[in-house]
Coordinates of C-alpha atoms in Angstrom, one line a residue:
M263 CA -69.0 54.3 -24.4
I264 CA -65.9 53.8 -22.4
F265 CA -67.8 54.3 -19.2
R266 CA -70.2 51.5 -20.1
Q267 CA -67.3 49.2 -21.1
L268 CA -65.5 49.8 -17.8
L269 CA -68.7 49.3 -15.8
S270 CA -69.3 46.0 -17.4
V271 CA -65.8 44.8 -16.8
L272 CA -65.7 45.9 -13.2
L273 CA -68.9 44.1 -12.2
L274 CA -67.8 40.9 -14.0
S275 CA -64.7 40.6 -11.9
L276 CA -63.5 43.1 -9.3
S277 CA -60.5 40.9 -8.6
T278 CA -59.3 41.3 -12.2
Q279 CA -60.1 45.0 -12.5
L280 CA -59.2 46.5 -15.9
K281 CA -58.2 43.1 -17.4
K282 CA -61.0 43.5 -20.0
F283 CA -62.4 46.8 -21.2
L284 CA -65.2 45.8 -23.6
G285 CA -68.6 44.7 -22.4
K286 CA -70.8 42.4 -24.6
S287 CA -73.6 44.9 -25.1
V288 CA -74.9 48.3 -24.1
K289 CA -78.0 46.6 -22.8
R290 CA -76.0 44.4 -20.4
A291 CA -74.0 47.4 -19.2
K292 CA -77.3 49.3 -18.5
H293 CA -78.7 46.3 -16.7
L294 CA -75.7 45.8 -14.5
A295 CA -75.7 49.5 -13.7
E296 CA -79.3 49.4 -12.5
E297 CA -78.7 46.1 -10.6
Y298 CA -75.6 47.2 -8.7
G299 CA -76.5 50.9 -8.2
E300 CA -74.5 54.0 -7.7
R301 CA -71.7 52.4 -5.7
A302 CA -70.5 50.4 -8.7
V303 CA -70.9 53.5 -10.9
N304 CA -68.6 55.6 -8.7
K305 CA -66.1 52.7 -8.6
V306 CA -65.9 52.6 -12.3
K307 CA -65.5 56.4 -12.5
S308 CA -62.5 56.2 -10.2
V309 CA -61.0 53.5 -12.4
R310 CA -61.5 55.7 -15.5
D311 CA -59.9 58.7 -13.7
E312 CA -56.9 56.5 -12.9
V313 CA -56.3 55.9 -16.6
F314 CA -55.7 59.7 -17.1
H315 CA -55.0 60.8 -13.6
T316 CA -57.8 63.3 -13.8
D317 CA -58.6 63.6 -10.0
Q318 CA -59.8 67.0 -9.1
D319 CA -57.8 67.1 -6.0
D320 CA -54.0 67.0 -6.2
P321 CA -53.0 63.5 -4.9
S322 CA -49.7 64.8 -3.7
S323 CA -50.7 67.7 -1.5
S324 CA -47.6 69.7 -1.0
D325 CA -45.7 70.1 2.2
D326 CA -44.3 73.4 1.0
E327 CA -47.4 74.9 -0.5
G328 CA -47.1 78.5 -1.4
M329 CA -43.4 78.1 -2.4
P330 CA -42.4 81.6 -3.5
Y331 CA -41.2 82.0 -7.0
T332 CA -38.0 83.5 -5.9
R333 CA -36.9 80.4 -3.9
P334 CA -33.8 78.8 -5.5
V335 CA -34.4 75.6 -7.5
K336 CA -33.8 72.5 -5.3
F337 CA -31.4 70.1 -6.9
K338 CA -30.8 66.4 -6.1
A339 CA -29.1 63.5 -7.7
A340 CA -29.1 59.7 -7.4
H341 CA -27.1 58.4 -4.4
S342 CA -24.8 56.5 -6.6
F343 CA -24.2 59.5 -8.9
K344 CA -21.4 61.6 -7.4
G345 CA -21.0 64.0 -10.4
P346 CA -19.8 65.9 -12.2
F347 CA -23.4 67.1 -12.8
D348 CA -24.9 68.8 -15.9
F349 CA -27.9 70.6 -14.3
D350 CA -26.8 71.6 -10.8
Q351 CA -26.7 75.3 -11.9
I352 CA -30.1 75.4 -13.6
K353 CA -32.1 78.5 -12.9
V354 CA -35.8 79.5 -13.3
V355 CA -36.0 82.5 -15.7
Q356 CA -39.7 82.9 -16.1
D357 CA -43.0 81.8 -14.5
L358 CA -46.0 81.5 -16.9
S359 CA -48.4 80.5 -14.1
G360 CA -51.8 82.0 -13.6
E361 CA -53.3 81.3 -17.1
H362 CA -54.3 77.6 -16.9
T363 CA -56.9 76.4 -14.5
G364 CA -56.2 72.9 -13.4
A365 CA -53.6 70.5 -14.7
V366 CA -51.5 71.1 -17.8
W367 CA -51.4 67.7 -19.5
T368 CA -49.4 68.5 -22.6
M369 CA -46.9 71.0 -24.0
K370 CA -45.4 71.1 -27.5
F371 CA -43.0 73.5 -29.2
S372 CA -43.4 74.4 -32.9
H373 CA -40.7 73.0 -35.2
C374 CA -39.0 76.4 -35.3
G375 CA -39.0 76.7 -31.5
R376 CA -40.6 80.1 -31.4
L377 CA -44.1 79.0 -30.4
L378 CA -45.2 76.9 -27.4
A379 CA -48.6 75.3 -27.2
T380 CA -50.0 74.2 -23.8
A381 CA -53.3 72.5 -22.9
G382 CA -55.0 70.5 -20.3
Q383 CA -57.8 70.3 -17.8
D384 CA -59.4 73.7 -18.6
N385 CA -60.3 72.7 -22.2
V386 CA -58.3 75.6 -23.7
V387 CA -55.3 75.6 -26.0
R388 CA -52.8 78.4 -25.3
I389 CA -50.1 79.5 -27.6
W390 CA -47.1 81.3 -26.1
V391 CA -44.6 83.2 -28.3
L392 CA -41.0 84.3 -27.8
K393 CA -40.9 88.1 -27.5
N394 CA -38.5 88.5 -30.4
A395 CA -41.0 86.6 -32.6
H396 CA -44.2 88.3 -31.6
D397 CA -44.2 90.9 -34.3
Y398 CA -43.8 88.4 -37.1
F399 CA -46.7 86.2 -36.0
N400 CA -48.8 89.2 -35.2
N401 CA -48.3 90.5 -38.7
M402 CA -49.2 87.1 -40.1
R403 CA -52.4 87.2 -38.2
I404 CA -53.2 90.8 -39.3
K405 CA -52.5 89.9 -43.0
Y406 CA -55.1 87.2 -43.0
N407 CA -57.7 89.4 -41.2
T408 CA -57.3 92.7 -42.9
E409 CA -56.5 91.9 -46.5
G410 CA -59.5 89.7 -46.9
R411 CA -57.4 86.6 -47.5
V412 CA -59.1 83.2 -47.2
S413 CA -58.5 81.4 -43.9
P414 CA -55.9 78.6 -44.2
S415 CA -57.7 75.4 -45.0
P416 CA -56.7 71.8 -44.8
S417 CA -55.9 71.6 -48.5
Q418 CA -53.1 70.0 -50.4
E419 CA -51.5 73.3 -51.2
S420 CA -51.5 74.8 -47.7
L421 CA -50.5 71.6 -45.9
C422 CA -48.0 70.1 -48.2
S423 CA -44.7 69.5 -46.2
S424 CA -42.1 72.0 -47.3
K425 CA -39.5 74.3 -45.8
S426 CA -41.3 77.2 -44.1
D427 CA -41.2 80.6 -45.8
T428 CA -40.4 82.2 -42.5
E429 CA -36.7 82.0 -43.0
G430 CA -35.3 85.4 -42.3
G431 CA -38.7 86.6 -41.1
F432 CA -37.4 87.3 -37.6
G433 CA -35.1 90.3 -37.5
A434 CA -33.8 92.1 -34.6
T435 CA -35.8 92.1 -31.4
V436 CA -38.6 94.6 -31.5
E437 CA -39.5 96.4 -28.3
D438 CA -42.7 95.0 -26.8
A439 CA -45.7 97.2 -26.6
D440 CA -46.4 96.1 -23.0
T441 CA -44.5 96.8 -19.9
E442 CA -43.3 93.2 -19.3
D443 CA -40.0 92.3 -17.9
R444 CA -37.7 92.5 -20.9
N445 CA -35.3 89.9 -19.6
V446 CA -37.8 87.0 -19.9
P447 CA -38.0 85.0 -23.1
F448 CA -41.8 84.6 -23.6
R449 CA -44.5 87.2 -23.6
Q450 CA -46.3 86.9 -20.3
V451 CA -49.7 86.8 -22.0
P452 CA -50.6 84.0 -24.5
F453 CA -50.4 85.0 -28.1
C454 CA -53.8 83.3 -28.6
K455 CA -56.3 81.0 -26.9
Y456 CA -58.2 78.3 -28.8
K457 CA -61.6 77.4 -27.4
G458 CA -63.9 74.8 -28.7
H459 CA -63.1 71.6 -26.8
T460 CA -65.6 70.6 -24.1
A461 CA -63.3 68.3 -22.0
D462 CA -59.7 67.8 -21.0
L463 CA -57.1 68.1 -23.8
L464 CA -54.7 65.2 -23.9
D465 CA -52.3 65.8 -26.8
L466 CA -51.0 68.4 -29.3
S467 CA -49.1 68.2 -32.6
W468 CA -47.6 70.9 -34.8
S469 CA -47.0 70.8 -38.5
K470 CA -44.0 72.6 -40.1
N471 CA -46.3 75.3 -41.4
Y472 CA -47.9 76.4 -38.1
F473 CA -51.0 74.2 -38.2
L474 CA -51.8 72.7 -34.8
L475 CA -53.8 69.6 -33.9
S476 CA -55.4 69.1 -30.4
S477 CA -57.0 66.0 -29.1
S478 CA -59.4 65.7 -26.2
M479 CA -61.6 63.6 -23.9
D480 CA -64.5 65.2 -25.8
K481 CA -63.8 62.6 -28.5
T482 CA -62.6 65.1 -31.1
V483 CA -59.5 66.3 -32.8
R484 CA -59.4 69.9 -33.8
L485 CA -57.3 71.7 -36.4
W486 CA -56.0 75.3 -35.9
H487 CA -53.6 77.7 -37.6
I488 CA -51.6 80.3 -35.8
S489 CA -52.9 83.1 -38.1
R490 CA -56.6 82.3 -37.2
R491 CA -58.6 82.4 -34.0
E492 CA -61.2 79.9 -35.1
C493 CA -61.1 76.1 -35.5
L494 CA -60.5 75.1 -39.1
C495 CA -61.8 71.5 -38.9
C496 CA -63.1 69.0 -36.3
F497 CA -62.5 65.3 -36.6
Q498 CA -65.0 63.2 -34.7
H499 CA -64.1 60.0 -32.9
I500 CA -66.0 57.4 -30.9
D501 CA -64.0 57.7 -27.7
F502 CA -61.3 59.7 -26.0
V503 CA -58.5 60.7 -28.3
T504 CA -55.4 60.0 -26.3
A505 CA -52.6 60.7 -28.9
I506 CA -52.1 62.5 -32.2
A507 CA -49.2 63.1 -34.6
F508 CA -48.8 64.9 -37.9
H509 CA -47.1 62.7 -40.6
P510 CA -43.4 63.9 -40.5
R511 CA -43.1 63.9 -44.3
D512 CA -46.6 64.8 -45.5
D513 CA -48.7 66.9 -43.1
R514 CA -51.8 66.4 -45.1
Y515 CA -52.1 63.3 -42.9
F516 CA -52.2 62.8 -39.2
L517 CA -52.4 59.8 -36.9
S518 CA -54.8 59.4 -34.0
G519 CA -55.1 56.8 -31.3
S520 CA -58.3 56.4 -29.3
L521 CA -59.7 54.4 -26.3
D522 CA -62.0 52.6 -28.8
G523 CA -58.9 50.6 -29.8
K524 CA -58.7 52.0 -33.3
L525 CA -55.6 53.6 -34.9
R526 CA -56.7 56.1 -37.6
L527 CA -54.7 57.8 -40.4
W528 CA -56.7 60.9 -41.4
N529 CA -56.7 62.7 -44.7
I530 CA -57.0 66.3 -43.8
P531 CA -58.0 67.8 -47.2
D532 CA -60.7 65.1 -47.6
K533 CA -61.7 65.4 -43.9
K534 CA -62.0 61.6 -43.6
V535 CA -60.2 58.5 -42.4
A536 CA -57.8 57.2 -45.1
L537 CA -56.7 54.1 -43.3
W538 CA -57.4 52.4 -40.0
N539 CA -56.6 49.4 -37.9
E540 CA -57.8 47.9 -34.7
V541 CA -55.8 46.6 -31.7
D542 CA -56.4 43.0 -30.8
G543 CA -56.4 41.4 -27.4
Q544 CA -58.4 41.7 -24.3
T545 CA -57.2 45.2 -23.3
R546 CA -57.5 47.4 -26.4
L547 CA -57.1 50.9 -25.1
I548 CA -54.6 53.0 -27.1
T549 CA -52.8 55.4 -24.7
A550 CA -49.9 56.7 -26.9
A551 CA -49.1 57.0 -30.6
N552 CA -46.4 58.4 -32.9
F553 CA -44.5 57.9 -36.1
C554 CA -41.0 56.5 -36.2
Q555 CA -38.3 56.0 -38.9
N556 CA -39.4 59.3 -40.5
G557 CA -42.9 58.1 -41.0
K558 CA -42.2 54.6 -42.3
Y559 CA -44.0 53.1 -39.3
A560 CA -46.8 54.2 -37.0
V561 CA -46.4 52.9 -33.5
I562 CA -49.0 52.8 -30.7
G563 CA -48.8 52.1 -27.0
T564 CA -51.6 50.3 -25.1
Y565 CA -52.9 50.2 -21.6
D566 CA -51.5 46.7 -21.1
G567 CA -47.9 47.6 -22.0
R568 CA -47.6 46.8 -25.7
C569 CA -45.9 48.8 -28.4
I570 CA -47.4 47.8 -31.7
F571 CA -45.9 48.8 -35.1
Y572 CA -47.8 49.3 -38.3
D573 CA -46.6 49.9 -41.8
T574 CA -47.8 53.4 -42.5
E575 CA -48.4 52.9 -46.2
R576 CA -51.3 50.5 -45.6
L577 CA -51.5 50.6 -41.8
K578 CA -50.9 46.9 -41.6
Y579 CA -49.5 45.1 -38.6
H580 CA -45.7 44.8 -38.6
T581 CA -44.4 43.8 -35.2
Q582 CA -44.7 44.5 -31.5
I583 CA -42.7 44.9 -28.3
H584 CA -44.0 43.9 -24.8
V585 CA -42.7 46.7 -22.6
R586 CA -42.1 45.1 -19.2
S587 CA -39.4 43.7 -17.0
T588 CA -38.4 40.1 -17.1
R589 CA -39.1 39.6 -13.4
G590 CA -40.4 41.3 -10.3
R591 CA -43.6 43.3 -9.9
N592 CA -43.1 45.0 -13.3
R593 CA -43.1 41.7 -15.3
V594 CA -46.8 42.6 -16.1
G595 CA -47.0 45.3 -18.7
R596 CA -48.2 48.7 -17.6
K597 CA -49.8 51.6 -19.4
I598 CA -47.6 53.2 -22.1
T599 CA -47.8 56.9 -21.7
G600 CA -45.3 58.2 -24.3
I601 CA -43.4 57.2 -27.5
E602 CA -40.7 59.4 -28.9
P603 CA -38.4 58.5 -31.9
L604 CA -34.7 59.0 -31.8
P605 CA -33.8 60.2 -35.3
G606 CA -30.6 58.8 -36.9
E607 CA -30.4 55.8 -34.5
N608 CA -33.4 53.8 -35.4
K609 CA -34.6 53.8 -31.8
I610 CA -37.7 54.8 -29.8
L611 CA -38.1 56.1 -26.2
V612 CA -41.0 54.5 -24.4
T613 CA -42.5 55.8 -21.1
S614 CA -44.7 53.6 -19.0
N615 CA -46.6 53.5 -15.7
D616 CA -44.0 51.2 -14.0
S617 CA -41.9 54.4 -13.4
R618 CA -39.5 53.3 -16.1
I619 CA -38.4 54.8 -19.4
R620 CA -36.9 52.5 -22.0
L621 CA -34.9 53.0 -25.2
Y622 CA -35.5 50.2 -27.7
D623 CA -33.4 49.4 -30.8
L624 CA -35.8 48.9 -33.7
R625 CA -33.3 46.8 -35.7
D626 CA -33.8 43.8 -33.4
L627 CA -36.3 45.2 -30.9
S628 CA -33.8 44.9 -28.1
L629 CA -33.6 47.0 -25.0
S630 CA -30.8 49.5 -25.3
M631 CA -31.2 51.4 -22.1
K632 CA -33.6 51.6 -19.1
Y633 CA -33.9 54.8 -17.2
K634 CA -35.0 54.8 -13.5
G635 CA -35.7 57.5 -10.9
C636 CA -38.9 59.2 -11.7
V637 CA -42.3 58.3 -10.2
N638 CA -44.9 57.6 -12.8
S639 CA -47.4 55.0 -11.6
S640 CA -50.8 56.4 -12.7
S641 CA -50.2 59.6 -14.7
Q642 CA -50.0 60.3 -18.4
I643 CA -46.4 61.7 -18.0
K644 CA -44.1 61.1 -20.9
A645 CA -40.4 61.5 -21.4
S646 CA -38.7 63.3 -24.3
F647 CA -35.3 64.3 -25.7
S648 CA -33.3 67.5 -25.6
H649 CA -32.6 69.4 -28.8
D650 CA -29.5 67.4 -29.6
Y651 CA -30.8 64.1 -28.1
S652 CA -28.0 64.1 -25.4
F653 CA -30.5 64.3 -22.5
I654 CA -33.9 62.9 -21.6
V655 CA -36.4 64.7 -19.4
S656 CA -39.5 63.6 -17.6
G657 CA -42.0 65.0 -15.1
S658 CA -42.8 63.0 -12.0
E659 CA -45.5 62.4 -9.4
D660 CA -43.1 63.4 -6.6
K661 CA -43.0 67.0 -7.8
Y662 CA -39.5 66.8 -9.4
V663 CA -38.3 67.1 -12.9
Y664 CA -35.9 64.2 -13.8
I665 CA -33.0 64.4 -16.3
W666 CA -30.7 61.6 -17.6
S667 CA -27.9 61.5 -20.1
T668 CA -29.2 59.5 -23.1
Y669 CA -26.0 57.4 -23.0
H670 CA -23.5 56.8 -20.2
D671 CA -20.4 58.8 -20.2
L672 CA -18.2 55.9 -19.2
S673 CA -15.3 58.1 -18.2
K674 CA -17.4 59.1 -15.1
F675 CA -17.8 55.6 -13.8
T676 CA -15.6 52.7 -13.0
S677 CA -18.3 50.1 -13.1
V678 CA -21.7 50.4 -14.7
R679 CA -24.2 48.4 -16.6
R680 CA -24.3 49.7 -20.2
D681 CA -28.1 49.0 -20.5
R682 CA -29.1 50.6 -17.2
N683 CA -29.1 54.3 -16.3
D684 CA -29.9 55.1 -12.7
F685 CA -27.8 58.3 -12.7
W686 CA -30.5 60.9 -12.7
E687 CA -30.5 64.6 -11.8
G688 CA -33.6 66.1 -10.3
I689 CA -34.8 69.6 -9.9
K690 CA -37.8 70.9 -7.9
A691 CA -39.6 74.2 -8.6
H692 CA -43.2 72.9 -8.3
N693 CA -45.4 72.1 -5.3
A694 CA -47.5 69.6 -7.2
V695 CA -47.2 66.6 -9.6
V696 CA -45.1 67.6 -12.6
T697 CA -47.3 66.5 -15.4
S698 CA -45.2 67.6 -18.3
A699 CA -41.5 68.5 -18.9
I700 CA -39.9 69.3 -22.3
F701 CA -36.7 70.8 -23.7
A702 CA -36.8 73.7 -26.1
P703 CA -35.8 72.5 -29.6
H704 CA -33.7 75.6 -30.3
P705 CA -32.2 77.0 -27.0
D706 CA -30.1 79.5 -29.0
L707 CA -33.3 81.4 -29.7
I708 CA -33.8 81.9 -26.0
V709 CA -30.2 82.1 -24.8
P710 CA -27.9 83.6 -27.4
Q711 CA -24.8 81.5 -27.8
E712 CA -21.3 82.9 -27.2
A713 CA -19.4 84.2 -30.2
G714 CA -17.6 81.5 -32.0
T715 CA -20.0 78.7 -30.9
E716 CA -21.4 76.8 -33.7
K717 CA -25.2 77.5 -34.1
P718 CA -27.6 74.7 -35.0
D719 CA -29.9 75.2 -37.9
S720 CA -33.0 77.0 -36.6
D721 CA -35.1 76.8 -39.7
C722 CA -38.6 75.4 -39.3
K723 CA -37.9 72.1 -40.9
S724 CA -38.0 68.4 -40.1
D725 CA -35.6 67.2 -37.4
S726 CA -34.5 64.3 -39.6
T727 CA -34.6 63.9 -43.4
D728 CA -33.2 60.4 -43.7
D729 CA -32.8 57.1 -41.8
S730 CA -29.0 57.1 -41.7
E731 CA -27.4 55.2 -38.9
T732 CA -25.2 58.1 -37.8
I733 CA -24.9 59.0 -34.1
P734 CA -27.1 62.0 -33.2
S735 CA -25.3 65.2 -32.5
G736 CA -26.3 64.8 -28.8
A737 CA -23.6 62.2 -28.4
L738 CA -21.0 65.0 -28.9
K739 CA -22.7 67.6 -26.6
T740 CA -21.5 70.5 -28.7
D741 CA -24.0 72.9 -27.3
H742 CA -23.6 73.7 -23.6
T743 CA -26.9 75.5 -23.1
E744 CA -30.3 73.9 -22.5
V745 CA -33.8 75.5 -22.0
L746 CA -36.3 73.4 -20.1
L747 CA -40.0 73.9 -19.4
S748 CA -42.2 72.1 -16.9
A749 CA -45.8 72.2 -16.0
D750 CA -47.8 70.8 -13.1
F751 CA -51.1 69.6 -11.8
T752 CA -52.2 73.1 -10.7
G753 CA -51.5 74.8 -14.0
A754 CA -48.1 76.3 -13.1
I755 CA -45.5 76.6 -16.0
K756 CA -41.8 77.3 -15.3
V757 CA -39.0 78.1 -17.8
F758 CA -35.5 77.1 -16.9
V759 CA -32.1 77.9 -18.4
N760 CA -29.1 75.8 -17.8
V761 CA -25.6 76.9 -19.0
K762 CA -23.0 74.2 -18.5
K763 CA -19.6 75.5 -17.5
Y764 CA -16.8 73.3 -18.8

């Protein structure tokens, strides 16, 4: 479907490539394909690949290929940023490379922070588990397989949002059965692998009760549960499914965004679309989607740089933001690649293909902060927050991981624009495009805190239960330890630990 649409558009006007994505009819697309031949077909395929950066060859062939794992992490910072730095002492503590074949497009931690899902070009979802949590999840799996219990199903009872019953389920660390390095946080082999998709996986989403959604270029969304090896349900779409998100307050529902221009709210127990809406305009491709304000609104990002908000209750249009600069080459909107809510502050973080990350205030749709430094011109790289929202991290096409403070520490600077943040810190441990980078939601599970340090709540529950206007805990920077993971175009995954010394 998308191939025919792109073909029609390209042949209508090569000078305005990707300005329109929908042809008038399948017959016309077929006629044009026959008329212009294989050259046009190959050109359209290259345009399609640009949308998702799915080139088979790494576009940034490394000049230090074969970089040994033991080499120290390279650190750099913006020229105007003279310190003090937050991540100049970061260290690689584990390498999970060797499992994925091809690029890792997406990584997501479970709400409790003990499970990590990774997926990408090889069509397989992999679940990694912290070593001190392995026995608990293994027992959960054994219980469902040996006691004859019915597999978890997308029913109201099993999916209703509630506090997980795993509280207290993880006791003291149990000695692993294998001979792995006991100093690394994750088991070196995935806890499970989910197979069933037939094309690249583009997004993942966890529920609070260990259900996992995966979306793919095979035009489907699949539902899994950590206790089961098989797919529980498959939700068919018309085109690539670029983004998915469980409803934050009721995970019987999830949101999906697709290249067919339709935003769908799915009812999992009924296995059908409960509500849907369609993007208007000439360029209708949905490239990002999420919930904000604790599920009050659904928000999507489009290929032409629009963030469109819908009232979740009826999925009716609410408002939109044009994500672009007021002047210069970025005054034309570029593809939105990621949308992340900032709980407690009524703001969202938007990543786009103009190599910019923007923080918007939803009260008046104003731009609160713009973050510069990373290179993201054609990839599906998205930025995200640290566990306490004090930092922002993003992958980059120049093989670095970039980190910013969410807000300026004005004590460090004598003169600075309050709405611009060019003071990045960069780390390099990859020899290819860094396609994904995320912070661990509960770093204390990986790096035990010092005695007397206040521990955050590590229960598997929602990050935000209200829409209060309080400042996130990140503004206080009470926790000095961060755990960071990054993945690249070749399938390499690195685990970093940063302990800030004050």
